JSON list of C-alpha atoms in Angstrom, two decimals:
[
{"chain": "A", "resi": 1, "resn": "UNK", "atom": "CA", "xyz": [116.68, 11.65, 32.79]},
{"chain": "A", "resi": 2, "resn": "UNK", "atom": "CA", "xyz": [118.42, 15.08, 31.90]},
{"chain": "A", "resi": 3, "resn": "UNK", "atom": "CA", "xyz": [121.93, 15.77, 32.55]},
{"chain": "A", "resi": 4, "resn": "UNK", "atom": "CA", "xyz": [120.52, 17.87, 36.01]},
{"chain": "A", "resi": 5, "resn": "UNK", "atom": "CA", "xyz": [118.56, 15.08, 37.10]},
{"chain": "A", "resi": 6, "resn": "UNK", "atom": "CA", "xyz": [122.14, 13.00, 36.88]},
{"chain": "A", "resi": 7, "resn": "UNK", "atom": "CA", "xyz": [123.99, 15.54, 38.64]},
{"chain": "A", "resi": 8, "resn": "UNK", "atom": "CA", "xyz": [121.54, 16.02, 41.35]},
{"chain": "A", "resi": 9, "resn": "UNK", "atom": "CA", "xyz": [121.83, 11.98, 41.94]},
{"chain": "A", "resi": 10, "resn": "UNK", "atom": "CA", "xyz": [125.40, 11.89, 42.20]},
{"chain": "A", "resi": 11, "resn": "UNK", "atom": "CA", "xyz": [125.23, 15.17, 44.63]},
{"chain": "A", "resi": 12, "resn": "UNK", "atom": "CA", "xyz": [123.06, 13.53, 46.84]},
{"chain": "A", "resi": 13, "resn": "UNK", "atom": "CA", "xyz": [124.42, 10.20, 46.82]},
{"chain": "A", "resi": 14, "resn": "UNK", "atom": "CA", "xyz": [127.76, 11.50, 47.21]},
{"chain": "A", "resi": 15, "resn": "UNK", "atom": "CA", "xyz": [126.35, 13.42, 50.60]},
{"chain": "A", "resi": 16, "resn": "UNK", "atom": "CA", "xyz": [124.86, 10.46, 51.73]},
{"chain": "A", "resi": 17, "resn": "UNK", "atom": "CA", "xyz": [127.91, 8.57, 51.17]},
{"chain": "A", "resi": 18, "resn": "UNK", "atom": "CA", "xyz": [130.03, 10.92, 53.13]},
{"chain": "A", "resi": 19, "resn": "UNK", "atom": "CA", "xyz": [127.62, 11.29, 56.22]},
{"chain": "A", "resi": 20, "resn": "UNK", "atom": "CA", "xyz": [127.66, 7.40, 56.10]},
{"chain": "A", "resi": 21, "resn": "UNK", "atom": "CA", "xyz": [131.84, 8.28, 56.22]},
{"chain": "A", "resi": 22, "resn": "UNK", "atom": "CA", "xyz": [131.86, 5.82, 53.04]},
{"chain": "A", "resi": 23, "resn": "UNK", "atom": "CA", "xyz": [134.68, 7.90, 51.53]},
{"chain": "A", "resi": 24, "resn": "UNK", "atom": "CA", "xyz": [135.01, 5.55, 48.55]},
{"chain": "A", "resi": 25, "resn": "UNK", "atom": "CA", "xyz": [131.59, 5.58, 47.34]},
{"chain": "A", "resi": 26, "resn": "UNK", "atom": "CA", "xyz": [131.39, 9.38, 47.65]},
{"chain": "A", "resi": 27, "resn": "UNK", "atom": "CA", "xyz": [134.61, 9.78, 45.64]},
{"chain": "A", "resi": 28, "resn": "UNK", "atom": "CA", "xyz": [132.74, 7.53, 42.48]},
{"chain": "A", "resi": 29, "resn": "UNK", "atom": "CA", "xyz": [130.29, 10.12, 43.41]},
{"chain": "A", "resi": 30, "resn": "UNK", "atom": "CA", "xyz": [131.98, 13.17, 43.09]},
{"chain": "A", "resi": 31, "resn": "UNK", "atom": "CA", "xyz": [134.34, 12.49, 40.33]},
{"chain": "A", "resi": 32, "resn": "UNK", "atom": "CA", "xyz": [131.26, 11.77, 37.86]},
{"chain": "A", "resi": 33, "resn": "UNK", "atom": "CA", "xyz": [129.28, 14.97, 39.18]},
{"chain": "A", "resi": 34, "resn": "UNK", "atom": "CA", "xyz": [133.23, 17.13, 39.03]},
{"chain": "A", "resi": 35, "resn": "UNK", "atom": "CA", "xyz": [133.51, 15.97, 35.28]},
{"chain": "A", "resi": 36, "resn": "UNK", "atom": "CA", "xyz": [130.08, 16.84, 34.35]},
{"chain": "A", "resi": 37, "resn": "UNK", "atom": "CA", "xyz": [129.77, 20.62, 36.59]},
{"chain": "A", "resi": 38, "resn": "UNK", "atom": "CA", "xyz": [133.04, 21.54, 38.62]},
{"chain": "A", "resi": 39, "resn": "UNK", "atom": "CA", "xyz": [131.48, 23.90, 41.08]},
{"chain": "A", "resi": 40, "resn": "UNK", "atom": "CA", "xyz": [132.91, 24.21, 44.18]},
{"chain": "A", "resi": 41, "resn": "UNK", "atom": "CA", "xyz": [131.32, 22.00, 46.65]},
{"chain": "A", "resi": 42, "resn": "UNK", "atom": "CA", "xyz": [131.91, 19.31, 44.70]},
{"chain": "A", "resi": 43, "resn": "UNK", "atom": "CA", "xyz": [135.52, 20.28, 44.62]},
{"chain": "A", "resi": 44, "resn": "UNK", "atom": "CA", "xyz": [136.13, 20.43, 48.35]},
{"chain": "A", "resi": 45, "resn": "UNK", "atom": "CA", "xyz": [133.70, 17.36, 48.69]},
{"chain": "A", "resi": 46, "resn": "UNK", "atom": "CA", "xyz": [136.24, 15.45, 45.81]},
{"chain": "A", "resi": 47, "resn": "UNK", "atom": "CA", "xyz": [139.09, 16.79, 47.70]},
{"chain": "A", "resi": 48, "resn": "UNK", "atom": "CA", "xyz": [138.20, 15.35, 50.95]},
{"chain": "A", "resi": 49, "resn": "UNK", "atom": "CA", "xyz": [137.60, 12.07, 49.67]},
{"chain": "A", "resi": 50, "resn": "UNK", "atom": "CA", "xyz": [140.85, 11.85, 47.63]},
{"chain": "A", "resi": 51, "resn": "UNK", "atom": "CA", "xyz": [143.07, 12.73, 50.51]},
{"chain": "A", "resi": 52, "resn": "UNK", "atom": "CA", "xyz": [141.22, 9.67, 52.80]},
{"chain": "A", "resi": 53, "resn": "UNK", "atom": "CA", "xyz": [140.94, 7.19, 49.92]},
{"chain": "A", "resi": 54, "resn": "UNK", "atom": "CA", "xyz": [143.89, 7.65, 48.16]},
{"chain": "A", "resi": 55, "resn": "UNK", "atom": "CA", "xyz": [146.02, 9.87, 49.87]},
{"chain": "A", "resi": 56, "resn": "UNK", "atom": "CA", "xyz": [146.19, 12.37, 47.04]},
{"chain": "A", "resi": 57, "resn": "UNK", "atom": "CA", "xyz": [146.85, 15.66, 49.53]},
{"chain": "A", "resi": 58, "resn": "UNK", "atom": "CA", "xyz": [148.34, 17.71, 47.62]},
{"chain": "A", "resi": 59, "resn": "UNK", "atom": "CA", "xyz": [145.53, 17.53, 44.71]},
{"chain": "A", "resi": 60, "resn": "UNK", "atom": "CA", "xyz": [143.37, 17.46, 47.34]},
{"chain": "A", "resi": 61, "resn": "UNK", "atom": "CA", "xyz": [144.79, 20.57, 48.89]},
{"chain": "A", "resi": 62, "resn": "UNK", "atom": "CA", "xyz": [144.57, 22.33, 45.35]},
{"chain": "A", "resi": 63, "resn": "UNK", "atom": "CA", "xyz": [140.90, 21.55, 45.17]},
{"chain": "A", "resi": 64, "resn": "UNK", "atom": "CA", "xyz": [140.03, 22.79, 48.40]},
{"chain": "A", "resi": 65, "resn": "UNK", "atom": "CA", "xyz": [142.01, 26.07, 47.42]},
{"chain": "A", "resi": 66, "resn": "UNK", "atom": "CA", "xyz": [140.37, 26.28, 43.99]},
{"chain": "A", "resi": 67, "resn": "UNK", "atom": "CA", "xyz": [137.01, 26.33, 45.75]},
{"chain": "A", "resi": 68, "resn": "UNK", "atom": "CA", "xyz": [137.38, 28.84, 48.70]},
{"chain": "A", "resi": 69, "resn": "UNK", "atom": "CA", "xyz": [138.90, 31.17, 45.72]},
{"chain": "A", "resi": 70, "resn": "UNK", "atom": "CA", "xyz": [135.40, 31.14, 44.13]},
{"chain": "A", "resi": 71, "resn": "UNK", "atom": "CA", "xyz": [133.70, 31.16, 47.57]},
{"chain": "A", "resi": 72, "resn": "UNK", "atom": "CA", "xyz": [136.10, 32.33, 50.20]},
{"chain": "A", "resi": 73, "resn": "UNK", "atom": "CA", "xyz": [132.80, 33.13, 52.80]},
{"chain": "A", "resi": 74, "resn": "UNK", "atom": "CA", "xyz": [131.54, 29.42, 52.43]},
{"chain": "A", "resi": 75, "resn": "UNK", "atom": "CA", "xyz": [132.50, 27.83, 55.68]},
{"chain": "A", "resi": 76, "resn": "UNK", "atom": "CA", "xyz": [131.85, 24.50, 54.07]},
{"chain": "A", "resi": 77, "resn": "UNK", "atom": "CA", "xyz": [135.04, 24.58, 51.97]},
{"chain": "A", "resi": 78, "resn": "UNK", "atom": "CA", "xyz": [136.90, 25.54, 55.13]},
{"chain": "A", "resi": 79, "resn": "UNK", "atom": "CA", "xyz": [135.62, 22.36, 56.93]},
{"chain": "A", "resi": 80, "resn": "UNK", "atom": "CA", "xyz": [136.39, 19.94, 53.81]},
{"chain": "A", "resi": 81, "resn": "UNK", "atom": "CA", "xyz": [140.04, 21.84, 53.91]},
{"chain": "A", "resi": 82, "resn": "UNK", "atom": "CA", "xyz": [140.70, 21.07, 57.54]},
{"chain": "A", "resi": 83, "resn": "UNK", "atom": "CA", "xyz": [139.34, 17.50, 56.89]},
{"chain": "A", "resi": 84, "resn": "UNK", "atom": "CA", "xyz": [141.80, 17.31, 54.28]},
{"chain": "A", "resi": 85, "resn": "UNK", "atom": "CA", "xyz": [144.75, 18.47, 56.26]},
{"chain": "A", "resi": 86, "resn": "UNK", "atom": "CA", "xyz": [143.88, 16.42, 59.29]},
{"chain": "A", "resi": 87, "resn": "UNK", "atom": "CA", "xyz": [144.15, 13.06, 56.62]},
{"chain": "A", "resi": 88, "resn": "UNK", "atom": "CA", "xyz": [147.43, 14.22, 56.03]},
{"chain": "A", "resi": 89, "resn": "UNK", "atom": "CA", "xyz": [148.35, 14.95, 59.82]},
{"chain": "A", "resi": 90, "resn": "UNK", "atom": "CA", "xyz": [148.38, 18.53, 60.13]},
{"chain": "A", "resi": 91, "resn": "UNK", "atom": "CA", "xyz": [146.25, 19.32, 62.67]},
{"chain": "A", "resi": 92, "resn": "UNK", "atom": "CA", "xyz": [147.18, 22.92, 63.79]},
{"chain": "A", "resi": 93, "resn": "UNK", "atom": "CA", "xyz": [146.81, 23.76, 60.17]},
{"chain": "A", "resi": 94, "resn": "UNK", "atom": "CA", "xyz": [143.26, 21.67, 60.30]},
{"chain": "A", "resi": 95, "resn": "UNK", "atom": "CA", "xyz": [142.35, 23.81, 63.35]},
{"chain": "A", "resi": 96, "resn": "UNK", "atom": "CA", "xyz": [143.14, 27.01, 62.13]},
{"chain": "A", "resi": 97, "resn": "UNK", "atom": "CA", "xyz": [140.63, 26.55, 58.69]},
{"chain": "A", "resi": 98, "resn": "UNK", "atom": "CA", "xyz": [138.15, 25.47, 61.01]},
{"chain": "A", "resi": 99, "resn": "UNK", "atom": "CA", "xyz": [138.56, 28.81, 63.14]},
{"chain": "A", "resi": 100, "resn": "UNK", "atom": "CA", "xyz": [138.57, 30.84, 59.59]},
{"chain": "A", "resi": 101, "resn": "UNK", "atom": "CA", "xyz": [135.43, 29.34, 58.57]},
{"chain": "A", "resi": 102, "resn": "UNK", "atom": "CA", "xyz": [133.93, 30.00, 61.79]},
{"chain": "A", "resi": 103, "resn": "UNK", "atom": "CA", "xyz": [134.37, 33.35, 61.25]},
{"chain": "A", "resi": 104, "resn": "UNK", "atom": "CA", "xyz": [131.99, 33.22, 57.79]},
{"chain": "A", "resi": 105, "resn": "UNK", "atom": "CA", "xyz": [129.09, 31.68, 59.62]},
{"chain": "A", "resi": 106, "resn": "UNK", "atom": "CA", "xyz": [128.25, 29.33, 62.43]},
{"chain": "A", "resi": 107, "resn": "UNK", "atom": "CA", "xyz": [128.35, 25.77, 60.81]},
{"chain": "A", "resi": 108, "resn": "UNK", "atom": "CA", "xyz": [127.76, 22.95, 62.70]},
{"chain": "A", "resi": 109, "resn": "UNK", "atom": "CA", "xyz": [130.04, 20.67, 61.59]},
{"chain": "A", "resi": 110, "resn": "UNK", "atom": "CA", "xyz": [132.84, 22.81, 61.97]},
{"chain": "A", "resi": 111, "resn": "UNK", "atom": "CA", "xyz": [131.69, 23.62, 65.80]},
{"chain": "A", "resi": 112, "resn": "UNK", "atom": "CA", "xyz": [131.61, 19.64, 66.46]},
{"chain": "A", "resi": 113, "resn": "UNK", "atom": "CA", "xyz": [134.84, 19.09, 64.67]},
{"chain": "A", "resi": 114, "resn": "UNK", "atom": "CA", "xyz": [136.46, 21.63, 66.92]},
{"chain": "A", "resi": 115, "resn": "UNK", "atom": "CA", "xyz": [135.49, 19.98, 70.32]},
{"chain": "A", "resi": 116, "resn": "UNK", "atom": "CA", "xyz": [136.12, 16.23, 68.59]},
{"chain": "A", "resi": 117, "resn": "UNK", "atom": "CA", "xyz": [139.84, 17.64, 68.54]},
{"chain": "A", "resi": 118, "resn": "UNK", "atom": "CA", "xyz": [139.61, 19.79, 71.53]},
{"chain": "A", "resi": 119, "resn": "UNK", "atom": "CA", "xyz": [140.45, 23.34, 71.77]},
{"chain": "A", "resi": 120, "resn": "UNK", "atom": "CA", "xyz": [143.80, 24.74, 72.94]},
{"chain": "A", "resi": 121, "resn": "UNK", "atom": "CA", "xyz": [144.41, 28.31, 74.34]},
{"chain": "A", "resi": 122, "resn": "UNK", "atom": "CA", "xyz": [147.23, 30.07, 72.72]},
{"chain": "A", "resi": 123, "resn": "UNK", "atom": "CA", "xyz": [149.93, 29.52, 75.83]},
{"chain": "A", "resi": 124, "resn": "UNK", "atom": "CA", "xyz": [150.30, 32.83, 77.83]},
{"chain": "A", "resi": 125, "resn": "UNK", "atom": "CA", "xyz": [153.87, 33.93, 77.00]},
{"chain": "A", "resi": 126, "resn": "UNK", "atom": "CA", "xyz": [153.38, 33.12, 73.39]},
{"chain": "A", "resi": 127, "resn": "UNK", "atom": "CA", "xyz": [157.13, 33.60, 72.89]},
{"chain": "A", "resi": 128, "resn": "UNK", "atom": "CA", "xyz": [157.98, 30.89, 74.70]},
{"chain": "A", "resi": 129, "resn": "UNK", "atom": "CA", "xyz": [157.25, 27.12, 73.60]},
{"chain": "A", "resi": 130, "resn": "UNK", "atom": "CA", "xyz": [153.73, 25.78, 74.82]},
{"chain": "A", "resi": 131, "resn": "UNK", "atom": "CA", "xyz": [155.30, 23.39, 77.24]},
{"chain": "A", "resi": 132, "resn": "UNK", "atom": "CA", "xyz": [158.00, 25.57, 79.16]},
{"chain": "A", "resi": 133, "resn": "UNK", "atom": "CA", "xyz": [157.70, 25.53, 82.80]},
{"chain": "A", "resi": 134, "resn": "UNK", "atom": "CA", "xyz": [156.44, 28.83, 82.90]},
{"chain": "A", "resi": 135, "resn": "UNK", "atom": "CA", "xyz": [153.30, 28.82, 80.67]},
{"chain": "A", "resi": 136, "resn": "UNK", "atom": "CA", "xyz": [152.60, 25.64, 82.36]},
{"chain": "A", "resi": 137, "resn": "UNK", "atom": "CA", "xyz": [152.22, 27.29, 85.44]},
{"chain": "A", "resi": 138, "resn": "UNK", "atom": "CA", "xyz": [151.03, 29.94, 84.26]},
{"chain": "A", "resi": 139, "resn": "UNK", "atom": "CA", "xyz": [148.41, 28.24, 82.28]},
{"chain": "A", "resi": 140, "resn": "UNK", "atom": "CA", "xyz": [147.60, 26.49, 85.37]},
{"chain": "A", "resi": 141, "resn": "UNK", "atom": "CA", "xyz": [146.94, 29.48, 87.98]},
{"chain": "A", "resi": 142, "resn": "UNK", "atom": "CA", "xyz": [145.11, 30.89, 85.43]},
{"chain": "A", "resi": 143, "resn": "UNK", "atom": "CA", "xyz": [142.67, 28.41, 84.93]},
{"chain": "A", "resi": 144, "resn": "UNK", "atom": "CA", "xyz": [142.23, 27.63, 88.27]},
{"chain": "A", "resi": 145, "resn": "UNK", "atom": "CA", "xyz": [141.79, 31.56, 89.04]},
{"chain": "A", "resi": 146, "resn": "UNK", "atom": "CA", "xyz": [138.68, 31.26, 86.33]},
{"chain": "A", "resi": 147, "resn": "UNK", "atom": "CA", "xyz": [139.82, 34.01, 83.83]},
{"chain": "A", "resi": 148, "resn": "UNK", "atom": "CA", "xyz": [141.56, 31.20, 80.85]}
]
C-alpha cells in the first residue's frame, strides 16, 4: 500500500473511532496520520482526543489554534476547539467557538452540540450579573410577553 493509502486508513479509522466516542483509538489514529501529513483536521481531530484521553489542554488548545490559523472559515476546527475546552471545563468559552463557527457555515454537529448544552440569552441589563433580581425578572416578563 502507498503512503496515501496509509493515511487515508488512519483518517477514516480515526473518524470512525471518534463517532464511536472511542477517544483512545482515534488518538493511535491521529497521531500516526499527524506524523506522516499534519494538515489541519487531523490537528483539531488530535487535539480533541488528547484533551479527553490524557488531559493534555493546553497542547490540545495549541493544535486547535494552529489549525483554524490555516483554515479560520472551517467550522469543523471550531467544533473540535469547543470540544476541547468543554474537556477542560470551560463551557462559555466552548459556547462561544461553537457560535464563531456557526457563523462560517451551518454544521451539524455544532447545531446539536449547542442544544446538548442549551442556549442562554445574554441577560437583559448586561451590566449587571446574570442572576440579579432584576434580569431575573426581567428575563422572566420578557419571555412570558413572547419577544426573548
Amino acid at each position: 500500500p502507498t503512503m496515501s493509502e496509509t493515511l487515508e486508513t488512519l483518517l477514516s479509522k480515526g473518524d470512525r473511532a471518534l463517532q464511536a466516542d472511542d477517544t483512545l483509538v482515534a488518538l493511535l489514529q491521529f497521531e500516526m496520520a499527524h506524523a506522516m501529513d499534519p494538515r489541519p483536521s487531523v490537528k483539531a481531530k488530535l487535539a480533541y482526543c488528547l484533551a479527553r484521553e490524557r488531559k493534555e489542554y493546553q497542547q490540545a488548545m495549541t493544535l486547535c489554534r494552529e489549525a483554524l490559523a490555516a483554515e479560520p472559515n472551517n467550522p469543523d476546527h471550531y467544533y473540535q476547539l469547543s470540544r476541547v475546552y468543554l474537556a477542560a471545563g470551560h463551557k462559555n468559552k466552548a459556547i462561544k467557538s461553537l457560535r464563531k463557527g456557526l457563523k462560517f457555515k451551518r454544521h451539524q454537529p455544532i447545531i446539536d452540540e449547542l442544544n446538548r448544552l442549551g442556549y442562554r440569552r445574554p441577560p437583559t441589563f448586561s451590566s449587571l450579573p446574570r442572576d440579579h433580581v432584576l434580569n431575573r425578572a426581567a428575563g422572566i416578563l420578557l419571555a412570558k410577553l413572547g419577544s426573548r
